[in-house]
Amino acid sequence: MSKKLVAQGLKDLKAEAAQRVSRIPRAADADRDPALPQQVQPTEALAPAPAPALVPPSFEASTLDGMDQAKQIETLEAAYWDADRAEIRSFQLAKMRGSVLKGELLQLLLDRRAHEHRGVTVGDYAESLGIKRQYVYDLIGAARDIRALAPLIEETSTPVVASQAAVLAPLYKADPEAAGLVLQTAKDTGKLSAASLTEAARELGLLPPAVDPAPKPTPPTPAAPADMASRLAFTDAYKVLAPKRIEQLVQEDPAAVLKQAEAIEAELTKVQRRVDAAKKAARKAIGART
């Protein structure tokens, strides 16, 4: 009898303890087993956070309540330019991430000689990926530049694309602080680009000034009418009948040379008739003026 009472008492104590535990709020990682690696933890503990909405919320029109018309326009224009900057930043961020990931993957593929495994050249392998051979190396270089700039990018929250990274990377390697100043100066212009970064670096004396392009050659003076007529009448024939050329052609096919010379002669006869008519018209005009 006493054993039954003890057993019943233990059962009641366990039930009471279980009820107390069930009322304690569960920790977020309550289902995690510290002895197991991350990859094999229970699914509930690894549930991802909800993804942010892809479509942004609408602008709250109520924000304009109580503003005069001028202030409303100012507020809306400011929101527009904020959206414009956000669009550019989002594009640059996506472009930067794509350049880094693709460039580093291409480097690994080349390191592991993926093209040789397929029995093709690097160029053929690039074409199989839908890109040109040179673009493979461009992406690899861009990935290297952007990766080197990672501390500056994170510190300034400014994504950069490949052309911008190509300007900043050597400056950052030489002097990280100076590169940060160049980046900020370029951003202050309102348009971050490779050109604005280069100009900022020149203004700060970090790059040599731009070299003025060589002046374009002066176009030749138009030929006088007499010279032009001479060229139109005789230039082609003169070249065709060059002595050295004729000497060579006669040795190869004298009949063809004779035929060509007769054709040129016939053409010159037509030209001569027009020359005579032009001279006659010119003399008539001069006589009328006098």
PDB file of C-alpha atoms in Angstrom:
ATOM      1  CA  MET A   1       0.000   0.000   0.000  1.00  0.00           C
ATOM      2  CA  SER A   2       2.789   2.392   0.892  1.00  0.00           C
ATOM      3  CA  LYS A   3       4.571   1.660  -2.437  1.00  0.00           C
ATOM      4  CA  LYS A   4       1.429   2.569  -4.367  1.00  0.00           C
ATOM      5  CA  LEU A   5       1.153   5.855  -2.488  1.00  0.00           C
ATOM      6  CA  VAL A   6       4.799   6.716  -3.212  1.00  0.00           C
ATOM      7  CA  ALA A   7       4.391   5.900  -6.903  1.00  0.00           C
ATOM      8  CA  GLN A   8       1.223   7.992  -7.124  1.00  0.00           C
ATOM      9  CA  GLY A   9       2.967  10.874  -5.376  1.00  0.00           C
ATOM     10  CA  LEU A  10       5.860  10.796  -7.819  1.00  0.00           C
ATOM     11  CA  LYS A  11       3.422  10.757 -10.740  1.00  0.00           C
ATOM     12  CA  ASP A  12       1.569  13.775  -9.366  1.00  0.00           C
ATOM     13  CA  LEU A  13       4.842  15.679  -8.857  1.00  0.00           C
ATOM     14  CA  LYS A  14       5.914  15.016 -12.466  1.00  0.00           C
ATOM     15  CA  ALA A  15       2.543  16.185 -13.794  1.00  0.00           C
ATOM     16  CA  GLU A  16       2.725  19.384 -11.742  1.00  0.00           C
ATOM     17  CA  ALA A  17       6.292  20.054 -12.940  1.00  0.00           C
ATOM     18  CA  ALA A  18       5.239  19.568 -16.561  1.00  0.00           C
ATOM     19  CA  GLN A  19       2.394  22.066 -16.144  1.00  0.00           C
ATOM     20  CA  ARG A  20       4.784  24.639 -14.687  1.00  0.00           C
ATOM     21  CA  VAL A  21       7.227  24.219 -17.586  1.00  0.00           C
ATOM     22  CA  SER A  22       4.451  24.581 -20.173  1.00  0.00           C
ATOM     23  CA  ARG A  23       3.589  28.015 -18.741  1.00  0.00           C
ATOM     24  CA  ILE A  24       7.170  29.317 -19.229  1.00  0.00           C
ATOM     25  CA  PRO A  25       7.637  31.247 -22.532  1.00  0.00           C
ATOM     26  CA  ARG A  26       9.727  29.259 -25.006  1.00  0.00           C
ATOM     27  CA  ALA A  27      13.002  30.740 -26.208  1.00  0.00           C
ATOM     28  CA  ALA A  28      13.447  31.313 -29.945  1.00  0.00           C
ATOM     29  CA  ASP A  29      16.142  28.626 -30.091  1.00  0.00           C
ATOM     30  CA  ALA A  30      14.432  26.203 -27.731  1.00  0.00           C
ATOM     31  CA  ASP A  31      14.356  23.471 -30.374  1.00  0.00           C
ATOM     32  CA  ARG A  32      18.027  23.818 -31.247  1.00  0.00           C
ATOM     33  CA  ASP A  33      20.472  21.138 -30.174  1.00  0.00           C
ATOM     34  CA  PRO A  34      23.910  22.667 -29.539  1.00  0.00           C
ATOM     35  CA  ALA A  35      25.515  19.305 -30.275  1.00  0.00           C
ATOM     36  CA  LEU A  36      24.207  19.282 -33.864  1.00  0.00           C
ATOM     37  CA  PRO A  37      25.572  21.336 -36.784  1.00  0.00           C
ATOM     38  CA  GLN A  38      23.476  24.123 -38.274  1.00  0.00           C
ATOM     39  CA  GLN A  39      22.529  22.104 -41.369  1.00  0.00           C
ATOM     40  CA  VAL A  40      20.654  19.402 -39.409  1.00  0.00           C
ATOM     41  CA  GLN A  41      18.801  21.478 -36.818  1.00  0.00           C
ATOM     42  CA  PRO A  42      15.005  21.076 -36.671  1.00  0.00           C
ATOM     43  CA  THR A  43      13.196  22.862 -39.505  1.00  0.00           C
ATOM     44  CA  GLU A  44      11.180  25.075 -37.151  1.00  0.00           C
ATOM     45  CA  ALA A  45      14.353  26.619 -35.734  1.00  0.00           C
ATOM     46  CA  LEU A  46      15.608  27.511 -39.219  1.00  0.00           C
ATOM     47  CA  ALA A  47      12.475  29.161 -40.577  1.00  0.00           C
ATOM     48  CA  PRO A  48      13.647  32.202 -42.605  1.00  0.00           C
ATOM     49  CA  ALA A  49      12.466  35.688 -41.808  1.00  0.00           C
ATOM     50  CA  PRO A  50       9.706  36.926 -44.127  1.00  0.00           C
ATOM     51  CA  ALA A  51      11.129  38.548 -47.269  1.00  0.00           C
ATOM     52  CA  PRO A  52      10.543  42.278 -47.678  1.00  0.00           C
ATOM     53  CA  ALA A  53       7.850  43.314 -50.129  1.00  0.00           C
ATOM     54  CA  LEU A  54       9.103  43.768 -53.676  1.00  0.00           C
ATOM     55  CA  VAL A  55       6.523  46.468 -54.443  1.00  0.00           C
ATOM     56  CA  PRO A  56       7.143  49.540 -52.257  1.00  0.00           C
ATOM     57  CA  PRO A  57       4.338  51.177 -50.272  1.00  0.00           C
ATOM     58  CA  SER A  58       2.606  54.163 -51.835  1.00  0.00           C
ATOM     59  CA  PHE A  59       3.513  57.691 -50.906  1.00  0.00           C
ATOM     60  CA  GLU A  60       1.258  58.813 -48.065  1.00  0.00           C
ATOM     61  CA  ALA A  61      -0.798  61.652 -49.517  1.00  0.00           C
ATOM     62  CA  SER A  62      -1.812  62.606 -45.980  1.00  0.00           C
ATOM     63  CA  THR A  63       1.736  63.861 -45.537  1.00  0.00           C
ATOM     64  CA  LEU A  64       0.706  66.900 -47.577  1.00  0.00           C
ATOM     65  CA  ASP A  65      -2.162  67.832 -45.278  1.00  0.00           C
ATOM     66  CA  GLY A  66      -1.800  71.315 -43.851  1.00  0.00           C
ATOM     67  CA  MET A  67       0.879  72.391 -46.366  1.00  0.00           C
ATOM     68  CA  ASP A  68       0.458  75.240 -48.790  1.00  0.00           C
ATOM     69  CA  GLN A  69       0.778  74.435 -52.490  1.00  0.00           C
ATOM     70  CA  ALA A  70       4.429  75.496 -52.738  1.00  0.00           C
ATOM     71  CA  LYS A  71       5.378  73.271 -49.793  1.00  0.00           C
ATOM     72  CA  GLN A  72       3.421  70.349 -51.240  1.00  0.00           C
ATOM     73  CA  ILE A  73       5.289  70.643 -54.548  1.00  0.00           C
ATOM     74  CA  GLU A  74       8.607  70.907 -52.708  1.00  0.00           C
ATOM     75  CA  THR A  75       7.803  67.790 -50.660  1.00  0.00           C
ATOM     76  CA  LEU A  76       6.702  65.772 -53.692  1.00  0.00           C
ATOM     77  CA  GLU A  77       9.779  66.774 -55.703  1.00  0.00           C
ATOM     78  CA  ALA A  78      12.029  65.829 -52.793  1.00  0.00           C
ATOM     79  CA  ALA A  79      10.312  62.418 -52.637  1.00  0.00           C
ATOM     80  CA  TYR A  80      10.755  62.034 -56.387  1.00  0.00           C
ATOM     81  CA  TRP A  81      14.510  62.649 -56.192  1.00  0.00           C
ATOM     82  CA  ASP A  82      14.739  60.314 -53.203  1.00  0.00           C
ATOM     83  CA  ALA A  83      13.113  57.623 -55.361  1.00  0.00           C
ATOM     84  CA  ASP A  84      15.493  58.427 -58.203  1.00  0.00           C
ATOM     85  CA  ARG A  85      18.521  58.052 -55.936  1.00  0.00           C
ATOM     86  CA  ALA A  86      17.084  54.847 -54.462  1.00  0.00           C
ATOM     87  CA  GLU A  87      16.598  53.446 -57.976  1.00  0.00           C
ATOM     88  CA  ILE A  88      20.194  54.211 -58.968  1.00  0.00           C
ATOM     89  CA  ARG A  89      21.503  52.808 -55.691  1.00  0.00           C
ATOM     90  CA  SER A  90      19.433  49.628 -56.090  1.00  0.00           C
ATOM     91  CA  PHE A  91      20.697  49.178 -59.636  1.00  0.00           C
ATOM     92  CA  GLN A  92      24.297  49.745 -58.583  1.00  0.00           C
ATOM     93  CA  LEU A  93      23.913  47.378 -55.653  1.00  0.00           C
ATOM     94  CA  ALA A  94      22.516  44.608 -57.867  1.00  0.00           C
ATOM     95  CA  LYS A  95      25.163  45.269 -60.525  1.00  0.00           C
ATOM     96  CA  MET A  96      27.937  45.244 -57.934  1.00  0.00           C
ATOM     97  CA  ARG A  97      26.781  42.022 -56.315  1.00  0.00           C
ATOM     98  CA  GLY A  98      26.397  40.356 -59.704  1.00  0.00           C
ATOM     99  CA  SER A  99      29.879  41.450 -60.802  1.00  0.00           C
ATOM    100  CA  VAL A 100      31.495  40.140 -57.619  1.00  0.00           C
ATOM    101  CA  LEU A 101      29.705  36.801 -57.549  1.00  0.00           C
ATOM    102  CA  LYS A 102      30.043  36.075 -61.281  1.00  0.00           C
ATOM    103  CA  GLY A 103      33.657  37.258 -61.406  1.00  0.00           C
ATOM    104  CA  GLU A 104      34.722  35.110 -58.476  1.00  0.00           C
ATOM    105  CA  LEU A 105      32.870  32.096 -59.854  1.00  0.00           C
ATOM    106  CA  LEU A 106      34.531  32.557 -63.233  1.00  0.00           C
ATOM    107  CA  GLN A 107      37.910  32.725 -61.510  1.00  0.00           C
ATOM    108  CA  LEU A 108      37.191  29.424 -59.785  1.00  0.00           C
ATOM    109  CA  LEU A 109      36.010  27.866 -63.050  1.00  0.00           C
ATOM    110  CA  LEU A 110      39.245  28.898 -64.750  1.00  0.00           C
ATOM    111  CA  ASP A 111      41.328  27.736 -61.797  1.00  0.00           C
ATOM    112  CA  ARG A 112      39.712  24.331 -62.061  1.00  0.00           C
ATOM    113  CA  ARG A 113      40.123  24.335 -65.859  1.00  0.00           C
ATOM    114  CA  ALA A 114      36.450  23.862 -66.596  1.00  0.00           C
ATOM    115  CA  HIS A 115      37.071  24.673 -70.266  1.00  0.00           C
ATOM    116  CA  GLU A 116      39.707  21.960 -70.568  1.00  0.00           C
ATOM    117  CA  HIS A 117      37.341  19.469 -68.948  1.00  0.00           C
ATOM    118  CA  ARG A 118      34.840  20.320 -71.711  1.00  0.00           C
ATOM    119  CA  GLY A 119      37.556  20.116 -74.345  1.00  0.00           C
ATOM    120  CA  VAL A 120      37.166  23.739 -75.513  1.00  0.00           C
ATOM    121  CA  THR A 121      39.106  26.997 -75.360  1.00  0.00           C
ATOM    122  CA  VAL A 122      38.386  29.782 -72.880  1.00  0.00           C
ATOM    123  CA  GLY A 123      36.712  31.728 -75.697  1.00  0.00           C
ATOM    124  CA  ASP A 124      34.435  28.814 -76.602  1.00  0.00           C
ATOM    125  CA  TYR A 125      33.635  28.234 -72.944  1.00  0.00           C
ATOM    126  CA  ALA A 126      32.766  31.931 -72.556  1.00  0.00           C
ATOM    127  CA  GLU A 127      30.411  31.706 -75.530  1.00  0.00           C
ATOM    128  CA  SER A 128      28.687  28.742 -73.893  1.00  0.00           C
ATOM    129  CA  LEU A 129      27.946  31.081 -70.979  1.00  0.00           C
ATOM    130  CA  GLY A 130      26.594  33.717 -73.338  1.00  0.00           C
ATOM    131  CA  ILE A 131      29.507  36.160 -72.938  1.00  0.00           C
ATOM    132  CA  LYS A 132      32.677  37.145 -74.782  1.00  0.00           C
ATOM    133  CA  ARG A 133      36.142  35.897 -73.820  1.00  0.00           C
ATOM    134  CA  GLN A 134      37.348  39.379 -72.783  1.00  0.00           C
ATOM    135  CA  TYR A 135      34.283  39.857 -70.576  1.00  0.00           C
ATOM    136  CA  VAL A 136      35.359  36.825 -68.543  1.00  0.00           C
ATOM    137  CA  TYR A 137      38.550  38.629 -67.551  1.00  0.00           C
ATOM    138  CA  ASP A 138      36.712  41.944 -67.148  1.00  0.00           C
ATOM    139  CA  LEU A 139      34.379  40.347 -64.599  1.00  0.00           C
ATOM    140  CA  ILE A 140      37.261  38.689 -62.767  1.00  0.00           C
ATOM    141  CA  GLY A 141      39.092  42.024 -62.539  1.00  0.00           C
ATOM    142  CA  ALA A 142      35.931  43.831 -61.403  1.00  0.00           C
ATOM    143  CA  ALA A 143      35.329  41.242 -58.689  1.00  0.00           C
ATOM    144  CA  ARG A 144      38.882  41.668 -57.452  1.00  0.00           C
ATOM    145  CA  ASP A 145      38.603  45.481 -57.388  1.00  0.00           C
ATOM    146  CA  ILE A 146      35.237  45.513 -55.632  1.00  0.00           C
ATOM    147  CA  ARG A 147      36.341  42.934 -53.080  1.00  0.00           C
ATOM    148  CA  ALA A 148      39.384  45.094 -52.284  1.00  0.00           C
ATOM    149  CA  LEU A 149      37.057  48.079 -51.787  1.00  0.00           C
ATOM    150  CA  ALA A 150      34.681  46.178 -49.483  1.00  0.00           C
ATOM    151  CA  PRO A 151      35.671  48.100 -46.301  1.00  0.00           C
ATOM    152  CA  LEU A 152      35.105  51.463 -48.015  1.00  0.00           C
ATOM    153  CA  ILE A 153      31.829  50.306 -49.566  1.00  0.00           C
ATOM    154  CA  GLU A 154      30.512  49.096 -46.208  1.00  0.00           C
ATOM    155  CA  GLU A 155      31.739  52.163 -44.334  1.00  0.00           C
ATOM    156  CA  THR A 156      30.095  54.614 -46.748  1.00  0.00           C
ATOM    157  CA  SER A 157      27.087  52.419 -47.674  1.00  0.00           C
ATOM    158  CA  THR A 158      27.899  53.177 -51.317  1.00  0.00           C
ATOM    159  CA  PRO A 159      27.766  50.366 -53.860  1.00  0.00           C
ATOM    160  CA  VAL A 160      30.053  50.831 -56.870  1.00  0.00           C
ATOM    161  CA  VAL A 161      29.989  49.265 -60.308  1.00  0.00           C
ATOM    162  CA  ALA A 162      32.970  47.856 -62.188  1.00  0.00           C
ATOM    163  CA  SER A 163      34.014  51.081 -63.961  1.00  0.00           C
ATOM    164  CA  GLN A 164      33.914  53.029 -60.686  1.00  0.00           C
ATOM    165  CA  ALA A 165      35.823  50.322 -58.818  1.00  0.00           C
ATOM    166  CA  ALA A 166      38.540  50.426 -61.492  1.00  0.00           C
ATOM    167  CA  VAL A 167      39.158  54.097 -60.606  1.00  0.00           C
ATOM    168  CA  LEU A 168      38.912  53.698 -56.832  1.00  0.00           C
ATOM    169  CA  ALA A 169      40.780  50.413 -56.277  1.00  0.00           C
ATOM    170  CA  PRO A 170      44.331  51.667 -57.013  1.00  0.00           C
ATOM    171  CA  LEU A 171      43.657  54.847 -55.017  1.00  0.00           C
ATOM    172  CA  TYR A 172      42.382  52.799 -52.084  1.00  0.00           C
ATOM    173  CA  LYS A 173      45.399  50.507 -52.210  1.00  0.00           C
ATOM    174  CA  ALA A 174      47.722  53.537 -52.018  1.00  0.00           C
ATOM    175  CA  ASP A 175      45.735  55.526 -49.434  1.00  0.00           C
ATOM    176  CA  PRO A 176      42.335  54.333 -48.126  1.00  0.00           C
ATOM    177  CA  GLU A 177      41.545  57.704 -46.552  1.00  0.00           C
ATOM    178  CA  ALA A 178      42.274  59.571 -49.780  1.00  0.00           C
ATOM    179  CA  ALA A 179      40.083  57.144 -51.726  1.00  0.00           C
ATOM    180  CA  GLY A 180      37.249  57.828 -49.284  1.00  0.00           C
ATOM    181  CA  LEU A 181      37.665  61.556 -49.885  1.00  0.00           C
ATOM    182  CA  VAL A 182      37.533  61.011 -53.642  1.00  0.00           C
ATOM    183  CA  LEU A 183      34.344  58.976 -53.270  1.00  0.00           C
ATOM    184  CA  GLN A 184      32.673  61.634 -51.136  1.00  0.00           C
ATOM    185  CA  THR A 185      33.740  64.445 -53.485  1.00  0.00           C
ATOM    186  CA  ALA A 186      32.281  62.584 -56.451  1.00  0.00           C
ATOM    187  CA  LYS A 187      29.038  61.916 -54.591  1.00  0.00           C
ATOM    188  CA  ASP A 188      28.758  65.618 -53.742  1.00  0.00           C
ATOM    189  CA  THR A 189      28.526  66.400 -57.457  1.00  0.00           C
ATOM    190  CA  GLY A 190      25.151  64.649 -57.482  1.00  0.00           C
ATOM    191  CA  LYS A 191      26.189  61.942 -59.925  1.00  0.00           C
ATOM    192  CA  LEU A 192      28.501  59.121 -58.960  1.00  0.00           C
ATOM    193  CA  SER A 193      30.278  57.786 -62.040  1.00  0.00           C
ATOM    194  CA  ALA A 194      33.722  56.732 -63.200  1.00  0.00           C
ATOM    195  CA  ALA A 195      34.089  60.175 -64.802  1.00  0.00           C
ATOM    196  CA  SER A 196      33.152  62.075 -61.623  1.00  0.00           C
ATOM    197  CA  LEU A 197      35.515  59.897 -59.558  1.00  0.00           C
ATOM    198  CA  THR A 198      38.356  60.541 -61.999  1.00  0.00           C
ATOM    199  CA  GLU A 199      37.679  64.270 -61.961  1.00  0.00           C
ATOM    200  CA  ALA A 200      37.571  64.316 -58.139  1.00  0.00           C
ATOM    201  CA  ALA A 201      40.897  62.457 -57.981  1.00  0.00           C
ATOM    202  CA  ARG A 202      42.431  65.014 -60.346  1.00  0.00           C
ATOM    203  CA  GLU A 203      41.102  67.923 -58.315  1.00  0.00           C
ATOM    204  CA  LEU A 204      42.662  66.427 -55.187  1.00  0.00           C
ATOM    205  CA  GLY A 205      45.988  65.908 -56.957  1.00  0.00           C
ATOM    206  CA  LEU A 206      45.788  62.110 -56.780  1.00  0.00           C
ATOM    207  CA  LEU A 207      45.755  61.703 -60.556  1.00  0.00           C
ATOM    208  CA  PRO A 208      47.599  63.731 -63.209  1.00  0.00           C
ATOM    209  CA  PRO A 209      45.550  66.368 -65.050  1.00  0.00           C
ATOM    210  CA  ALA A 210      43.839  65.367 -68.242  1.00  0.00           C
ATOM    211  CA  VAL A 211      45.925  65.667 -71.383  1.00  0.00           C
ATOM    212  CA  ASP A 212      44.357  67.916 -73.984  1.00  0.00           C
ATOM    213  CA  PRO A 213      43.623  65.962 -77.136  1.00  0.00           C
ATOM    214  CA  ALA A 214      45.738  66.747 -80.167  1.00  0.00           C
ATOM    215  CA  PRO A 215      44.167  69.450 -82.346  1.00  0.00           C
ATOM    216  CA  LYS A 216      42.289  68.154 -85.331  1.00  0.00           C
ATOM    217  CA  PRO A 217      44.117  68.647 -88.622  1.00  0.00           C
ATOM    218  CA  THR A 218      42.950  71.607 -90.666  1.00  0.00           C
ATOM    219  CA  PRO A 219      40.864  70.387 -93.591  1.00  0.00           C
ATOM    220  CA  PRO A 220      42.481  70.982 -96.958  1.00  0.00           C
ATOM    221  CA  THR A 221      41.439  74.031 -98.919  1.00  0.00           C
ATOM    222  CA  PRO A 222      38.807  73.108-101.499  1.00  0.00           C
ATOM    223  CA  ALA A 223      40.251  72.716-104.944  1.00  0.00           C
ATOM    224  CA  ALA A 224      39.729  75.506-107.456  1.00  0.00           C
ATOM    225  CA  PRO A 225      37.210  74.751-110.232  1.00  0.00           C
ATOM    226  CA  ALA A 226      39.991  74.309-112.803  1.00  0.00           C
ATOM    227  CA  ASP A 227      41.823  71.837-110.584  1.00  0.00           C
ATOM    228  CA  MET A 228      38.592  69.965-109.844  1.00  0.00           C
ATOM    229  CA  ALA A 229      37.779  69.652-113.544  1.00  0.00           C
ATOM    230  CA  SER A 230      41.257  68.341-114.204  1.00  0.00           C
ATOM    231  CA  ARG A 231      40.876  65.726-111.512  1.00  0.00           C
ATOM    232  CA  LEU A 232      37.469  64.647-112.716  1.00  0.00           C
ATOM    233  CA  ALA A 233      38.705  64.291-116.294  1.00  0.00           C
ATOM    234  CA  PHE A 234      42.079  62.660-115.914  1.00  0.00           C
ATOM    235  CA  THR A 235      42.758  61.265-112.400  1.00  0.00           C
ATOM    236  CA  ASP A 236      41.402  57.749-112.899  1.00  0.00           C
ATOM    237  CA  ALA A 237      42.906  57.386-116.361  1.00  0.00           C
ATOM    238  CA  TYR A 238      46.221  58.748-115.180  1.00  0.00           C
ATOM    239  CA  LYS A 239      46.436  56.123-112.429  1.00  0.00           C
ATOM    240  CA  VAL A 240      45.383  53.285-114.692  1.00  0.00           C
ATOM    241  CA  LEU A 241      47.988  54.219-117.308  1.00  0.00           C
ATOM    242  CA  ALA A 242      50.925  54.492-114.902  1.00  0.00           C
ATOM    243  CA  PRO A 243      54.022  53.264-116.830  1.00  0.00           C
ATOM    244  CA  LYS A 244      55.118  50.638-114.310  1.00  0.00           C
ATOM    245  CA  ARG A 245      51.600  49.265-114.033  1.00  0.00           C
ATOM    246  CA  ILE A 246      51.190  49.123-117.816  1.00  0.00           C
ATOM    247  CA  GLU A 247      54.570  47.401-118.168  1.00  0.00           C
ATOM    248  CA  GLN A 248      53.477  44.687-115.764  1.00  0.00           C
ATOM    249  CA  LEU A 249      50.023  44.287-117.317  1.00  0.00           C
ATOM    250  CA  VAL A 250      51.423  44.058-120.858  1.00  0.00           C
ATOM    251  CA  GLN A 251      53.555  41.107-119.807  1.00  0.00           C
ATOM    252  CA  GLU A 252      50.504  39.378-118.292  1.00  0.00           C
ATOM    253  CA  ASP A 253      47.768  40.169-120.863  1.00  0.00           C
ATOM    254  CA  PRO A 254      48.560  42.684-123.622  1.00  0.00           C
ATOM    255  CA  ALA A 255      45.136  42.243-125.257  1.00  0.00           C
ATOM    256  CA  ALA A 256      43.428  43.317-122.041  1.00  0.00           C
ATOM    257  CA  VAL A 257      45.696  46.366-121.817  1.00  0.00           C
ATOM    258  CA  LEU A 258      44.823  47.387-125.363  1.00  0.00           C
ATOM    259  CA  LYS A 259      41.122  46.984-124.684  1.00  0.00           C
ATOM    260  CA  GLN A 260      41.373  49.044-121.511  1.00  0.00           C
ATOM    261  CA  ALA A 261      43.390  51.805-123.225  1.00  0.00           C
ATOM    262  CA  GLU A 262      40.813  52.036-126.024  1.00  0.00           C
ATOM    263  CA  ALA A 263      38.002  52.294-123.479  1.00  0.00           C
ATOM    264  CA  ILE A 264      39.821  55.117-121.699  1.00  0.00           C
ATOM    265  CA  GLU A 265      40.435  56.848-125.018  1.00  0.00           C
ATOM    266  CA  ALA A 266      36.733  56.672-125.862  1.00  0.00           C
ATOM    267  CA  GLU A 267      35.870  58.112-122.471  1.00  0.00           C
ATOM    268  CA  LEU A 268      38.386  60.923-122.921  1.00  0.00           C
ATOM    269  CA  THR A 269      36.809  61.724-126.279  1.00  0.00           C
ATOM    270  CA  LYS A 270      33.470  62.224-124.527  1.00  0.00           C
ATOM    271  CA  VAL A 271      35.153  64.368-121.910  1.00  0.00           C
ATOM    272  CA  GLN A 272      36.831  66.439-124.635  1.00  0.00           C
ATOM    273  CA  ARG A 273      33.455  67.134-126.248  1.00  0.00           C
ATOM    274  CA  ARG A 274      32.101  68.393-122.967  1.00  0.00           C
ATOM    275  CA  VAL A 275      35.234  70.474-122.425  1.00  0.00           C
ATOM    276  CA  ASP A 276      34.716  72.087-125.835  1.00  0.00           C
ATOM    277  CA  ALA A 277      31.064  72.797-125.034  1.00  0.00           C
ATOM    278  CA  ALA A 278      32.015  74.287-121.648  1.00  0.00           C
ATOM    279  CA  LYS A 279      34.655  76.541-123.257  1.00  0.00           C
ATOM    280  CA  LYS A 280      32.158  77.710-125.861  1.00  0.00           C
ATOM    281  CA  ALA A 281      29.563  78.567-123.191  1.00  0.00           C
ATOM    282  CA  ALA A 282      32.169  80.393-121.101  1.00  0.00           C
ATOM    283  CA  ARG A 283      33.384  82.489-124.079  1.00  0.00           C
ATOM    284  CA  LYS A 284      29.803  83.373-124.978  1.00  0.00           C
ATOM    285  CA  ALA A 285      29.115  84.538-121.397  1.00  0.00           C
ATOM    286  CA  ILE A 286      32.291  86.639-121.319  1.00  0.00           C
ATOM    287  CA  GLY A 287      31.364  88.270-124.634  1.00  0.00           C
ATOM    288  CA  ALA A 288      27.894  89.141-123.344  1.00  0.00           C
ATOM    289  CA  ARG A 289      29.369  90.923-120.306  1.00  0.00           C
ATOM    290  CA  THR A 290      31.712  93.024-122.348  1.00  0.00           C
TER     291      THR A 290
END
